[in-house]
XYZ file of C-alpha atoms in Angstrom:
252
model
C 2.703 28.124 63.481
C 6.463 28.978 63.248
C 9.518 28.940 65.519
C 10.697 32.173 67.204
C 14.364 33.061 67.683
C 14.235 31.986 71.330
C 12.665 28.656 70.383
C 9.076 29.499 71.354
C 6.098 28.877 69.022
C 4.380 31.792 67.320
C 0.873 31.651 65.763
C 1.024 33.024 62.246
C -2.346 34.389 61.089
C -3.658 32.561 58.017
C -5.125 34.407 55.086
C -8.915 34.671 55.027
C -9.128 32.673 51.776
C -7.338 29.677 53.352
C -9.691 29.655 56.346
C -12.650 29.809 53.987
C -11.409 26.831 51.929
C -10.944 24.756 55.080
C -14.434 25.660 56.212
C -15.785 24.451 52.899
C -13.733 21.254 52.938
C -14.778 20.309 56.481
C -18.408 21.352 56.970
C -19.774 21.130 60.476
C -22.926 19.025 60.827
C -25.543 20.266 63.206
C -27.743 17.967 65.267
C -30.730 18.636 62.982
C -28.694 17.673 59.902
C -27.605 14.421 61.517
C -31.192 13.555 62.406
C -32.258 14.299 58.834
C -29.576 11.989 57.422
C -30.609 9.240 59.844
C -34.248 9.632 58.774
C -33.287 9.420 55.097
C -31.192 6.312 55.687
C -34.004 4.705 57.682
C -36.503 5.530 54.930
C -34.250 3.953 52.291
C -33.785 0.809 54.389
C -37.532 0.580 54.975
C -38.256 0.964 51.241
C -35.724 -1.740 50.379
C -37.248 -4.101 52.957
C -40.758 -3.420 51.648
C -39.615 -4.023 48.056
C -37.892 -7.287 49.015
C -40.968 -8.488 50.930
C -43.077 -7.716 47.872
C -40.820 -9.797 45.626
C -40.640 -12.670 48.088
C -44.435 -12.834 48.466
C -45.051 -13.137 44.713
C -46.246 -16.473 43.326
C -44.477 -15.712 40.044
C -40.832 -16.655 39.619
C -38.682 -13.508 39.726
C -34.957 -13.639 39.126
C -32.091 -11.672 37.621
C -29.026 -12.731 35.694
C -25.944 -10.852 34.577
C -24.383 -10.649 31.118
C -22.724 -14.036 31.686
C -26.050 -15.687 32.526
C -25.252 -16.103 36.231
C -28.098 -15.528 38.682
C -27.782 -12.434 40.856
C -31.217 -12.573 42.514
C -33.947 -15.195 43.022
C -37.180 -14.963 45.013
C -38.775 -17.594 47.243
C -41.074 -18.914 44.486
C -38.032 -19.643 42.319
C -36.368 -21.603 45.129
C -39.532 -23.623 45.808
C -40.096 -24.428 42.135
C -36.576 -25.752 41.608
C -36.044 -26.993 45.186
C -32.863 -25.005 45.699
C -31.550 -22.616 48.328
C -31.011 -19.021 47.272
C -27.370 -19.171 48.371
C -26.792 -22.145 46.077
C -28.696 -20.575 43.179
C -26.854 -17.248 43.209
C -23.866 -17.319 40.891
C -25.083 -20.383 38.975
C -26.320 -20.308 35.380
C -30.073 -20.788 34.910
C -30.449 -23.244 32.019
C -33.413 -25.604 32.616
C -34.236 -28.478 30.270
C -36.855 -27.267 27.775
C -39.436 -29.873 26.696
C -41.569 -27.735 24.379
C -42.401 -24.161 23.509
C -40.760 -21.201 21.828
C -37.143 -21.219 20.709
C -35.416 -18.035 21.870
C -32.022 -16.517 22.521
C -31.202 -14.982 25.880
C -31.146 -11.215 26.010
C -27.720 -9.622 26.032
C -27.816 -6.814 28.623
C -24.985 -5.059 26.816
C -26.463 -5.141 23.300
C -29.556 -6.098 21.299
C -33.281 -6.077 22.182
C -34.336 -4.751 25.572
C -37.249 -7.122 26.187
C -38.892 -10.325 24.979
C -41.744 -12.653 25.895
C -42.127 -16.372 25.280
C -43.692 -19.574 26.644
C -41.848 -22.808 27.383
C -42.405 -26.115 29.142
C -39.418 -26.752 31.407
C -38.302 -29.350 33.930
C -38.800 -28.340 37.575
C -38.789 -30.040 40.961
C -42.578 -30.376 40.494
C -42.233 -32.039 37.092
C -42.759 -30.482 33.688
C -44.468 -27.110 33.951
C -45.444 -24.464 31.408
C -44.244 -20.910 32.098
C -44.895 -17.583 30.430
C -41.563 -15.720 30.554
C -41.213 -11.941 30.317
C -37.688 -10.534 30.226
C -36.460 -6.944 30.481
C -32.979 -5.460 30.559
C -32.491 -3.232 33.614
C -29.551 -0.872 34.041
C -27.881 0.171 37.289
C -26.686 3.699 36.555
C -24.562 3.949 39.697
C -22.763 0.644 39.168
C -22.651 1.066 35.363
C -23.921 -2.503 34.918
C -26.887 -4.071 33.147
C -28.808 -7.223 34.056
C -31.784 -9.148 32.717
C -34.805 -9.321 35.006
C -37.161 -12.234 34.348
C -40.720 -12.781 35.561
C -42.072 -16.291 34.895
C -45.730 -17.184 35.497
C -46.871 -20.802 35.777
C -49.528 -21.329 33.073
C -49.673 -25.134 33.229
C -53.331 -25.226 34.328
C -54.307 -22.689 31.676
C -52.533 -24.657 28.948
C -54.310 -27.816 30.106
C -57.692 -26.088 29.967
C -56.927 -24.679 26.517
C -55.935 -28.153 25.316
C -59.138 -29.682 26.714
C -61.250 -26.940 25.127
C -59.521 -27.426 21.779
C -60.105 -31.182 21.975
C -63.780 -30.669 22.865
C -64.142 -28.192 19.997
C -62.595 -30.648 17.534
C -64.938 -33.406 18.726
C -67.965 -31.115 18.407
C -66.948 -30.043 14.904
C -66.385 -33.675 13.884
C -69.821 -34.635 15.252
C -71.416 -31.717 13.405
C -69.761 -32.745 10.143
C -70.938 -36.326 10.642
C -74.484 -35.082 11.267
C -74.411 -32.977 8.107
C -73.157 -35.912 6.039
C -75.863 -38.141 7.523
C -78.627 -35.632 6.761
C -77.376 -35.118 3.223
C -77.154 -38.868 2.581
C -80.558 -39.618 4.108
C -82.165 -36.741 2.221
C -80.892 -38.088 -1.075
C -81.983 -41.606 -0.166
C -85.501 -40.439 0.739
C -85.771 -38.104 -2.246
C -85.382 -40.933 -4.778
C -88.408 -43.054 -3.700
C -90.420 -39.878 -3.076
C -89.982 -38.893 -6.714
C -91.204 -42.378 -7.602
C -94.346 -41.877 -5.497
C -95.050 -38.543 -7.191
C -94.543 -40.080 -10.615
C -96.861 -43.009 -9.916
C -99.555 -40.789 -8.426
C -99.448 -38.628 -11.538
C -99.838 -41.681 -13.772
C -102.733 -42.979 -11.677
C -104.611 -39.711 -12.194
C -104.536 -40.342 -15.947
C -106.217 -43.757 -15.597
C -109.983 -44.359 -15.314
C -110.646 -43.890 -11.578
C -113.587 -42.953 -9.428
C -113.954 -39.607 -7.708
C -113.143 -41.125 -4.338
C -109.956 -42.685 -5.712
C -108.946 -39.339 -7.237
C -109.323 -37.731 -3.806
C -107.025 -40.328 -2.266
C -104.445 -39.913 -5.036
C -104.510 -36.120 -4.632
C -103.848 -36.511 -0.891
C -100.915 -38.830 -1.632
C -99.548 -36.388 -4.197
C -99.872 -33.388 -1.862
C -98.247 -35.210 1.068
C -95.378 -36.379 -1.131
C -94.751 -32.848 -2.410
C -94.788 -31.456 1.160
C -92.299 -34.095 2.270
C -90.134 -33.396 -0.785
C -90.057 -29.668 0.064
C -88.997 -30.542 3.617
C -86.195 -32.727 2.248
C -85.009 -29.841 0.053
C -84.860 -27.584 3.110
C -82.803 -30.183 4.977
C -80.406 -30.354 2.029
C -80.119 -26.547 1.994
C -79.416 -26.542 5.733
C -76.654 -29.118 5.232
C -75.154 -26.973 2.467
C -75.221 -23.913 4.738
C -73.329 -25.768 7.480
C -70.811 -27.029 4.923
C -70.444 -23.549 3.395
C -71.521 -24.823 -0.031
C -74.846 -23.036 -0.436
C -74.999 -21.129 -3.738
C -77.445 -18.225 -3.966
C -79.321 -17.604 -7.206
C -80.618 -14.229 -8.328
C -84.303 -14.494 -9.335
C -87.141 -12.055 -9.887
C -90.200 -12.254 -7.646
C-alpha cells in the first residue's frame, strides 16, 4: 500500500516471489491436518501414560539421577522402600548407608563407563535389605543431557537361601569328613587284631592237631581273610572320598 497525491490509499501489486515466500512462511492448516496433529499428540500422551504406569507397577526400584547425583525420577516401589514421598525425593541425593557388598563408584553420565552391576546391603525403611543394582547411562538427545538410570531388585530372600544352603553344605561336608576319619580309624584298629588272628591260626596249623580241629582252624582263617579284605575295601573307599587314592599299574 502507498499514498496517492490526493491522500487516498493505493494497492501496490507485490512481486510473485514475495507472495510465494509469505505463503511458505505462513502455511494454512486444513481441518484434516489439525485432526492428524491432535491424533499424534493424543498417541504420544497415551504412550507416556502407559510407560509411566508400567514403571509405577514394577516391584523393582527404578530411579534416575543426574550428573550431580540428584534424583530426577523415582517410582512407587522406591518411595515405599524408603518411606518417602516422590516430591521430597526428587532433587535430593540418593546415598543410602551401605552395610555390606561391592565397593563401587557412581557412573558419571558425562564420562567413563556406560553401565555397571553390583550387589549391596543397604539401610531402608524396612531394615537392612540386599539389592542387585544395574545402572545404565541414558542420553536425552533433544535436551542434550545425560542421566543414570538405576534398576534395583530386592534379593534379600535369595541371599538368605544361599547362605542357608552354604551352611548346610558345610555341615554335610564336615559330617562326611568325620565319617571318613572314623572309618579309617576303625579299619586300622580292626586290622591289627585281625592280623593277629591270622598269624595265630597259621601257627596252630603247624602244631599236632586232629582233622576236626584243622577244619575249625581253616574256617577261622578263611573268615579272618574275608573280613580283612572287607576292611581293605573300606580303607580304599575312605581314600577315594579324601582324594588320596593312588592307582598302581599292574599286569593281569
